[in-house]
Short mmCIF file of C-alpha atoms and ligand atoms in Angstrom, two decimals:
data_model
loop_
_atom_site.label_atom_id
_atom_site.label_comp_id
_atom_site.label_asym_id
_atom_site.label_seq_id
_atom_site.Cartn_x
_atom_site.Cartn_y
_atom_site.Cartn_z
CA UNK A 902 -73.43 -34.89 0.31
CA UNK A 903 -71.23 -34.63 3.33
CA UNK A 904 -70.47 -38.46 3.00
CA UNK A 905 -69.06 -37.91 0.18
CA UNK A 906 -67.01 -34.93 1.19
CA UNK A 907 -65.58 -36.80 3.76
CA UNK A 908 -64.53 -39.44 1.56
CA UNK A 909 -63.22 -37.13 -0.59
CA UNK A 910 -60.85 -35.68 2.43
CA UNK A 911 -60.04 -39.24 3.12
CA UNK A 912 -58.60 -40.12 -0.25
CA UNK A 913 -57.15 -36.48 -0.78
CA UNK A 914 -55.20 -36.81 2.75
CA UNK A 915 -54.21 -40.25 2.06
CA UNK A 916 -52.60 -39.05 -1.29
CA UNK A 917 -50.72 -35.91 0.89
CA UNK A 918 -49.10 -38.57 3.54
CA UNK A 919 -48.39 -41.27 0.50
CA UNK A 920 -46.38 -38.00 -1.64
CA UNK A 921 -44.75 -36.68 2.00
CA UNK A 922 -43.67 -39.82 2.65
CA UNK A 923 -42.33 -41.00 -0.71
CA UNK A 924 -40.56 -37.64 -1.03
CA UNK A 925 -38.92 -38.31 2.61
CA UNK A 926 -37.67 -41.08 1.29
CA UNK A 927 -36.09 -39.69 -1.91
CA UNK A 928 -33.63 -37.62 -0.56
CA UNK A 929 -30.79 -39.94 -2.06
CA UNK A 930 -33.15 -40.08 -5.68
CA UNK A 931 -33.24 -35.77 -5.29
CA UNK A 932 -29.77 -35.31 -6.48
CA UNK A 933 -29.84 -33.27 -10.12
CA UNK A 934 -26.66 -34.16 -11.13
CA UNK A 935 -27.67 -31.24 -14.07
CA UNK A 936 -28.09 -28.44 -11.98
CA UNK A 937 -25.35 -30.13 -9.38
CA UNK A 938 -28.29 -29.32 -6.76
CA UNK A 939 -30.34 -30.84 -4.42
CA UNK A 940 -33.92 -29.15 -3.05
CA UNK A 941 -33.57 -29.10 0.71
CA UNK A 942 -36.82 -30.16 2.75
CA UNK A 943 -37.70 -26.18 2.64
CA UNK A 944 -37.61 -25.80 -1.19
CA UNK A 945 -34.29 -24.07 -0.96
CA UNK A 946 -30.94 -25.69 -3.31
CA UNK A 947 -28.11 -26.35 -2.44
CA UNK A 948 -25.31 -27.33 -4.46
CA UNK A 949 -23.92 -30.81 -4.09
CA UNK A 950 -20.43 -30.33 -3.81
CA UNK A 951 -18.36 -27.15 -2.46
CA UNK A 952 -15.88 -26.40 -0.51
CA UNK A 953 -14.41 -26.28 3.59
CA UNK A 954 -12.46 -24.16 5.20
CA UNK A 955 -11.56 -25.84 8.30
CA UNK A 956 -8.05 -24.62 8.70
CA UNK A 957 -7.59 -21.97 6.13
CA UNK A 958 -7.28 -18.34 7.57
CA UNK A 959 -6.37 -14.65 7.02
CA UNK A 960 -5.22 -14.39 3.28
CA UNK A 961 -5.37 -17.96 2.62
CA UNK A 962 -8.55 -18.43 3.00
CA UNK A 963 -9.62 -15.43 1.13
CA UNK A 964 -7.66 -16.43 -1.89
CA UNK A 965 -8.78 -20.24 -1.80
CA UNK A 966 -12.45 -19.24 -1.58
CA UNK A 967 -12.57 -16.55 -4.09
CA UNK A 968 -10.66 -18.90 -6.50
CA UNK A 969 -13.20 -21.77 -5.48
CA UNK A 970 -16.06 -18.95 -6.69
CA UNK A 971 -14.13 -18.11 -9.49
CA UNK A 972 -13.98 -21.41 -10.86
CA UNK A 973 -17.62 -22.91 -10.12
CA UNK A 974 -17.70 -23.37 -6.76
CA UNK A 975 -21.26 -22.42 -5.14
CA UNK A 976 -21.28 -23.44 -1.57
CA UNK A 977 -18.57 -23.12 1.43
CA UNK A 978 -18.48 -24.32 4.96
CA UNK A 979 -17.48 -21.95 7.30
CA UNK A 980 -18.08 -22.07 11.61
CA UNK A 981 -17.41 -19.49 14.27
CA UNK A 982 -14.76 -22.03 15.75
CA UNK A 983 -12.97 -21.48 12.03
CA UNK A 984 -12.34 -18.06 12.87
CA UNK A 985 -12.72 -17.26 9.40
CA UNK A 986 -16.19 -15.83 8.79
CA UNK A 987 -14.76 -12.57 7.40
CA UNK A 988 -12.48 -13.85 4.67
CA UNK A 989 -15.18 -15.91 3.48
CA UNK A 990 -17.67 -13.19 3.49
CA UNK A 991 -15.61 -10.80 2.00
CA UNK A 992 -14.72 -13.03 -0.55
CA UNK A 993 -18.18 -13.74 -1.68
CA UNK A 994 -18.63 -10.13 -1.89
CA UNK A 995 -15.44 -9.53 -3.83
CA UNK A 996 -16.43 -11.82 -6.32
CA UNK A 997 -19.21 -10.15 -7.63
CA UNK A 998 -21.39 -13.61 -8.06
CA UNK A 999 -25.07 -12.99 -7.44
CA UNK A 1000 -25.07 -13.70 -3.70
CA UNK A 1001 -28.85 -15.63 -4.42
CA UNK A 1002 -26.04 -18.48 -7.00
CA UNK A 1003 -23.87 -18.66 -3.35
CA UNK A 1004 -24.67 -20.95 -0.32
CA UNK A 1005 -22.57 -19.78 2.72
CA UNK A 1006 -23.30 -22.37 5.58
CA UNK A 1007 -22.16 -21.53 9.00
CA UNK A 1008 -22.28 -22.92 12.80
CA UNK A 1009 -22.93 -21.92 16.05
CA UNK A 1010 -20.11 -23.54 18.62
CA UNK A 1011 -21.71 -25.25 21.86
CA UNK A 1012 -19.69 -22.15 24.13
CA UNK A 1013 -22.54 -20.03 21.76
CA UNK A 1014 -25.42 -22.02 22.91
CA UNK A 1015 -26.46 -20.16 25.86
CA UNK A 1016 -26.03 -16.82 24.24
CA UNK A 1017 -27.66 -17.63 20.67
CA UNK A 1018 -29.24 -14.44 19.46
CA UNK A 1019 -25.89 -13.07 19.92
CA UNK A 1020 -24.07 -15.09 18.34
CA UNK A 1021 -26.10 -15.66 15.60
CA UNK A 1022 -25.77 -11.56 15.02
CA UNK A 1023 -22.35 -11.70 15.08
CA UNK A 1024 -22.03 -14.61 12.23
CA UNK A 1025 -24.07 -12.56 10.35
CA UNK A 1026 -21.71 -8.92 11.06
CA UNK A 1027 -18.54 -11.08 10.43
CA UNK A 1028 -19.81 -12.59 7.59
CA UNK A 1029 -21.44 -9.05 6.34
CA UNK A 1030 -23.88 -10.72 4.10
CA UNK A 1031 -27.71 -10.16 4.10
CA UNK A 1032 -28.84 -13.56 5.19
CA UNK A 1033 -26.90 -16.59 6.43
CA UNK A 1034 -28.56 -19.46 4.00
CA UNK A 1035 -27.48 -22.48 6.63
CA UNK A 1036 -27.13 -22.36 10.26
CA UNK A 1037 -25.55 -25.47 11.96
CA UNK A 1038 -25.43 -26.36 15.52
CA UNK A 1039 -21.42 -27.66 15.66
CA UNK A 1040 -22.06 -30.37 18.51
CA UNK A 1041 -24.24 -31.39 20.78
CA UNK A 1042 -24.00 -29.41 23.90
CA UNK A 1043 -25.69 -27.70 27.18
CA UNK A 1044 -28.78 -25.60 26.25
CA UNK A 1045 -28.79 -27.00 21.74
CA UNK A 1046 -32.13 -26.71 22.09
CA UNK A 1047 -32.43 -23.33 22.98
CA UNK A 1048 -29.71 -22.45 20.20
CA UNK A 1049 -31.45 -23.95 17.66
CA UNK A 1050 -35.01 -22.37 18.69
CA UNK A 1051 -32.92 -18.98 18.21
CA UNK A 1052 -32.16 -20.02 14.70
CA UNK A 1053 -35.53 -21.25 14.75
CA UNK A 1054 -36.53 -17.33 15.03
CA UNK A 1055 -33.97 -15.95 12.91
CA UNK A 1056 -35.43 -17.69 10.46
CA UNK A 1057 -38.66 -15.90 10.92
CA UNK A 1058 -36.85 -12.59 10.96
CA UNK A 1059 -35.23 -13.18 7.18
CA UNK A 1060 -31.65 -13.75 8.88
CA UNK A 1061 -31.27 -17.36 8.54
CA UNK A 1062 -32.56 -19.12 5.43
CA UNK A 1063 -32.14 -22.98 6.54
CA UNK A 1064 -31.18 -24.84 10.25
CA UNK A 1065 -29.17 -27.98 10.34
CA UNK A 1066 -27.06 -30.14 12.67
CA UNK A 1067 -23.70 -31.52 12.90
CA UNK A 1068 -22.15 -34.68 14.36
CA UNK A 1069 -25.77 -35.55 15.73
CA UNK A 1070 -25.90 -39.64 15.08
CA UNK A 1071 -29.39 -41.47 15.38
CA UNK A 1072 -30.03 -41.79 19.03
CA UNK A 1073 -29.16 -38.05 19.56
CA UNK A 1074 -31.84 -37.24 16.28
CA UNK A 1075 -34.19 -39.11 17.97
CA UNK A 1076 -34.13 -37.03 21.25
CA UNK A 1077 -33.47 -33.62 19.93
CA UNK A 1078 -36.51 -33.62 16.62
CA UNK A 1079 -39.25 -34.33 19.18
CA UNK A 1080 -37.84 -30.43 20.87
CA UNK A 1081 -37.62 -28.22 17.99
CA UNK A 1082 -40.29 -27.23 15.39
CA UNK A 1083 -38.39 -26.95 12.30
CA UNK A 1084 -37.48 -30.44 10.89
CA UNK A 1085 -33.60 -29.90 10.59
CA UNK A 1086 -32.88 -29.28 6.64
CA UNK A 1087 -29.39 -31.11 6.67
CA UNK A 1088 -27.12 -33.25 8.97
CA UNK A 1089 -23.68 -32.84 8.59
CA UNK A 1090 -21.47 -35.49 10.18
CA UNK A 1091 -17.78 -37.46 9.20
CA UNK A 1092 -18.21 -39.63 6.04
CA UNK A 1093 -15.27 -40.78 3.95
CA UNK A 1094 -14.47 -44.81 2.65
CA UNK A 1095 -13.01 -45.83 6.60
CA UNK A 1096 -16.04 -44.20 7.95
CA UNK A 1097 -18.63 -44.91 5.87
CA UNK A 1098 -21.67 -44.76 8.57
CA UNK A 1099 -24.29 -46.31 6.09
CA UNK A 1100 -26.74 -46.44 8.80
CA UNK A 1101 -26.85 -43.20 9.99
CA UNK A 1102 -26.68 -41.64 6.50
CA UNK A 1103 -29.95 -43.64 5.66
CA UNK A 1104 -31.63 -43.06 8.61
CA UNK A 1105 -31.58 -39.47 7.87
CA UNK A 1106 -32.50 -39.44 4.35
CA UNK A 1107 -35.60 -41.51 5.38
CA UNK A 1108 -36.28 -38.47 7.38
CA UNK A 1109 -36.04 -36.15 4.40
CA UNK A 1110 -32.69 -34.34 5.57
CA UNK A 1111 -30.25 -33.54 3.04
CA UNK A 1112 -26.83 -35.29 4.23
CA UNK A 1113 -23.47 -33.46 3.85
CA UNK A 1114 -20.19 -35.07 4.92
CA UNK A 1115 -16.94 -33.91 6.68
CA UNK A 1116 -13.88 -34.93 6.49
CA UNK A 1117 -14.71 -36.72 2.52
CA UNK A 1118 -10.97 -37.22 1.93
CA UNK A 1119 -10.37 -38.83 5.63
CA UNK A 1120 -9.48 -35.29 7.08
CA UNK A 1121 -6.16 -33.41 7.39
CA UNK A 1122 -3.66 -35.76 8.36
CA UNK A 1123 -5.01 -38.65 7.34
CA UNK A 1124 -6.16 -37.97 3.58
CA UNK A 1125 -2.59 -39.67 2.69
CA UNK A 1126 -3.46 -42.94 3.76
CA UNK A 1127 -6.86 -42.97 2.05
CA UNK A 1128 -5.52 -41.18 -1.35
CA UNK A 1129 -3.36 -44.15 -1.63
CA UNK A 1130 -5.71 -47.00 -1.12
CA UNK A 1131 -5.06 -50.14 -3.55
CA UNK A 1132 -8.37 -50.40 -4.48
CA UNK A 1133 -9.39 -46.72 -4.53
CA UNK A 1134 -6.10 -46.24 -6.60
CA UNK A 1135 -7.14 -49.08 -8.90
CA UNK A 1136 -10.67 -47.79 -9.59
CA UNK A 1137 -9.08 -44.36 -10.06
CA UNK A 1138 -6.67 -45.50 -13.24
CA UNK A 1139 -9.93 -46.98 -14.89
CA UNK A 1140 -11.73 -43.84 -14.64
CA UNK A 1141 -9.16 -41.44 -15.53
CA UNK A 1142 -9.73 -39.95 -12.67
CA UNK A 1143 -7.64 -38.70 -9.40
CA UNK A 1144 -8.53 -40.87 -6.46
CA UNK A 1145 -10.11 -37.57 -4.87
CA UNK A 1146 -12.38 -37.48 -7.72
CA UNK A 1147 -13.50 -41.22 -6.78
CA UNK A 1148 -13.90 -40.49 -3.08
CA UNK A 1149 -16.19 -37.48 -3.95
CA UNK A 1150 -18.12 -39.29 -6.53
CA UNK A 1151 -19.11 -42.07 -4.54
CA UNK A 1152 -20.68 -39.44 -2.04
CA UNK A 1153 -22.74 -37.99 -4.41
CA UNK A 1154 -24.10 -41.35 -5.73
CA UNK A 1155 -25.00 -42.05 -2.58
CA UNK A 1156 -26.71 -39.01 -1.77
CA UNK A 1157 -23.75 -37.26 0.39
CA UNK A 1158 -23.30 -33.56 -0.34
CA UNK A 1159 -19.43 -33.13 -0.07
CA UNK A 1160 -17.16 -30.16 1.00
CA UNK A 1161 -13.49 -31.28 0.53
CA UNK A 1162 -11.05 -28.22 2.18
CA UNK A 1163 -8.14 -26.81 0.13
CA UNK A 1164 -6.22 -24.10 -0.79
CA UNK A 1165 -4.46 -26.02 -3.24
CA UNK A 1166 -5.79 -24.33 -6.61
CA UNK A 1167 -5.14 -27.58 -8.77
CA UNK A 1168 -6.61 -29.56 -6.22
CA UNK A 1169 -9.96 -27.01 -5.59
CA UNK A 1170 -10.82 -27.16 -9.31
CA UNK A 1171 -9.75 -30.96 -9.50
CA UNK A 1172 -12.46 -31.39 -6.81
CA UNK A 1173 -15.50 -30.02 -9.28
CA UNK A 1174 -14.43 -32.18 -12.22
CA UNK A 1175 -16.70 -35.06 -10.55
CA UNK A 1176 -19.60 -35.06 -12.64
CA UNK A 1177 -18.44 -36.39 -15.80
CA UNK A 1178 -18.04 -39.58 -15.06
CA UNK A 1179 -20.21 -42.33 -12.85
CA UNK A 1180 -19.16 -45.35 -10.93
CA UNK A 1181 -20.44 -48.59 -11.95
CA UNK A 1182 -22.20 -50.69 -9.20
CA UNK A 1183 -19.46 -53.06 -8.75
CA UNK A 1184 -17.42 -49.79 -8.37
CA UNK A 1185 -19.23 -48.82 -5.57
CA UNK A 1186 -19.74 -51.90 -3.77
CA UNK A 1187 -15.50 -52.41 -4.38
CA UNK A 1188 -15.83 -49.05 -2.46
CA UNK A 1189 -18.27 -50.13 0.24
CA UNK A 1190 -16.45 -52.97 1.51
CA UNK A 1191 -13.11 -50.44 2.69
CA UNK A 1192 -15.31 -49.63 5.76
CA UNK A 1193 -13.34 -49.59 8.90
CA UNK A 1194 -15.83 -47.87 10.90
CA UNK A 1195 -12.67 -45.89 11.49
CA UNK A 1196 -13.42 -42.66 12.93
CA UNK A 1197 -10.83 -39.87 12.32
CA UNK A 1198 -12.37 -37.68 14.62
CA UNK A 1199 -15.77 -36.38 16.52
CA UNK A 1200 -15.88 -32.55 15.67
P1 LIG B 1259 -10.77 -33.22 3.95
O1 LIG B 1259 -11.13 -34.63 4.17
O2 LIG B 1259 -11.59 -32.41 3.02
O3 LIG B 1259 -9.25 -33.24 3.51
C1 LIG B 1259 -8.55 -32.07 3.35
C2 LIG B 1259 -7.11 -32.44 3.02
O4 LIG B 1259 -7.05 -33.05 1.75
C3 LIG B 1259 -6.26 -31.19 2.93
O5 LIG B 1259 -4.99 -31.48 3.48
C4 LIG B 1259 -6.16 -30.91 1.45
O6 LIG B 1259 -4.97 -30.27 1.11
C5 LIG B 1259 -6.25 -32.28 0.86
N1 LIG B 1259 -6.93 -32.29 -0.45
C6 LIG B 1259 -8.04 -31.60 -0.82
N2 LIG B 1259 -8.36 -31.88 -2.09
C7 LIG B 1259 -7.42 -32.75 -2.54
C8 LIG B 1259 -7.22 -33.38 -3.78
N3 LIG B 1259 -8.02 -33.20 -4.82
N4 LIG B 1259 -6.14 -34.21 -3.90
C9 LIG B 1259 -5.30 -34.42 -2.86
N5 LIG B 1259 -5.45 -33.85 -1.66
C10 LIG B 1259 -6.50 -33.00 -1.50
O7 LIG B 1259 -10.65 -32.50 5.39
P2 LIG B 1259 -11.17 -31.12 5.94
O8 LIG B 1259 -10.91 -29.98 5.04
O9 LIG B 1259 -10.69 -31.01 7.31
O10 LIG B 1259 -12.75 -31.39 5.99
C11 LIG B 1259 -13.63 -30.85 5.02
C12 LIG B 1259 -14.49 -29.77 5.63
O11 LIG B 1259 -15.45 -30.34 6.52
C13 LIG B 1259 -13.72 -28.78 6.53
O12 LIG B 1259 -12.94 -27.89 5.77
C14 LIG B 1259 -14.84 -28.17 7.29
O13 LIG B 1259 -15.49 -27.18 6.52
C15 LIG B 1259 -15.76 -29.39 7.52
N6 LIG B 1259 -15.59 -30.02 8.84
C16 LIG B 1259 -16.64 -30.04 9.69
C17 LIG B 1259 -16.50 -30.63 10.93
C18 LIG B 1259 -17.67 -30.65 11.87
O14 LIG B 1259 -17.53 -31.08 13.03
N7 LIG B 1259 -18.83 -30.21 11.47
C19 LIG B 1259 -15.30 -31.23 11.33
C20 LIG B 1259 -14.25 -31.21 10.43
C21 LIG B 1259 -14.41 -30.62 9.18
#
């Protein structure tokens, strides 16, 4: 009798680490390009494409991120260093959308880390929401690990739904995951056609971390050159589509969340219209081979 239950907890465990593992490695394969959602390592969702407000303040950004909310849009980066947490709060309060159909991700900046709790009660006060549903360290910095334990316990305490990291790359992963107890949920770094990072993007999906990329359209100031790429140009005519449209698309296919900034209102709807359409293989490997391993920035 107890042989067998043993052999029982054998095959029964075996089956839990094969389904962990082949889930980890899904993360790319997750994307429901119906729901235009992915299921985060926690069981929360979070929409595959939104928007970034890097730059945008005062009444700008409170116009561009109500009309993002107004016209689809379901998730939006915001960060202390932004100093736009209000707008975009009030915003998603102004516009009336369930707040459970919104994703608001935010991040703590490095000159935060040694004074977490804090800081993490003042994201939530600017913001004036309920719950924060993504916390992001910004950078790696003095005392991250103690920032991200605080998150860590915010969780616990309902004001922090989901912990992430950004501009963390594979060596710094592998030092920081072995100090925290909450497997990060996403990993938010630069990703656009000059920067493509193919490495680091699949090293983290093998991990089961969502991965969401900055700077998709090469970043302000250099978005020009990339939106007039030959090729990227050329594959854009044969889709119909802006080359914008192309850049984005290719993230999701390869299982990048993407959060293009604008207050441009043409542009912020243009920059939803990306699931219509898909990008043939040859398409994407056209797209593959414009890496630079150009960098366009580190934070
Ligand atoms: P981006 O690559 O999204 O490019 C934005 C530029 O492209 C803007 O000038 C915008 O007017 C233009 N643009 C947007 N949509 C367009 C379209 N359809 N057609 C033509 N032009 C278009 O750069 P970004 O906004 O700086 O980066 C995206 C977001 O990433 C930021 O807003 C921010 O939320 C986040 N971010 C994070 C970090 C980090 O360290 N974690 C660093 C930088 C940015």
């Amino acid at each position: 009798m107890k042989n067998i239950f043993i052999s029982f907890l054998l095959i029964f465990m075996t089956v839990l680490i094969f389904n962990n593992k082949a889930e980890a490695n899904n993360m790319k394969g997750n994307f429901n390009f119906n729901t235009k959602t992915v299921k985060l390592n926690n069981g929360y969702e979070i929409p595959l494409n939104g928007i970034g407000t890097y730059s945008l303040l005062n009444d700008v950004c409170y116009n561009s991120i109500l009309y993002a909310l107004q016209n689809g849009v379901r998730l939006i980066d915001t960060a202390y260093i932004y100093n736009n947490e209000e707008e975009v709060g009030k915003a998603v309060r102004d516009s009336k959308i369930d707040r459970k159909d919104i994703f608001i991700i935010t991040k703590l900046y490095p000159n935060q880390y040694n004074n977490a709790e804090k800081a993490i009660n003042d994201a939530l006060k600017k913001l004036n929401v309920e719950y924060i549903d993504m916390m992001l360290l910004h950078h790696p910095g003095n005392n991250d690990v103690e920032a991200y334990k605080a998150i860590e316990k915010a969780i616990k305490e309902g004001k922090i739904r989901s912990v992430g990291l950004s501009n963390w790359y594979i060596k710094e992963l592998k030092d920081f995951i072995p100090k925290i107890n909450i497997i990060p949920a996403l990993v938010q770094n630069e990703i656009h056609p000059y920067y493509q990072d193919t490495e680091v993007i699949e090293y983290i999906q093998s991990l089961g971390i969502a991965v969401q990329g900055w700077y998709p359209l090469g970043g302000r100031g250099h978005q020009k050159e990339l939106l007039n790429d030959k090729v990227l140009k050329d594959i854009a005519a044969k889709y119909n589509k802006s080359v914008a449209q192309i850049i984005l698309r290719w993230n999701l296919q390869r299982g990048v969340i993407v959060i293009p900034g604008s207050s441009n209102r043409q542009h912020i709807i243009e920059n939803t219209e990306i699931y219509d359409f898909e990008l043939s293989d040859d398409d994407m490997k056209r797209i593959s081979e414009l890496n630079r391993d150009e960098k366009h920035d580190w934070y």
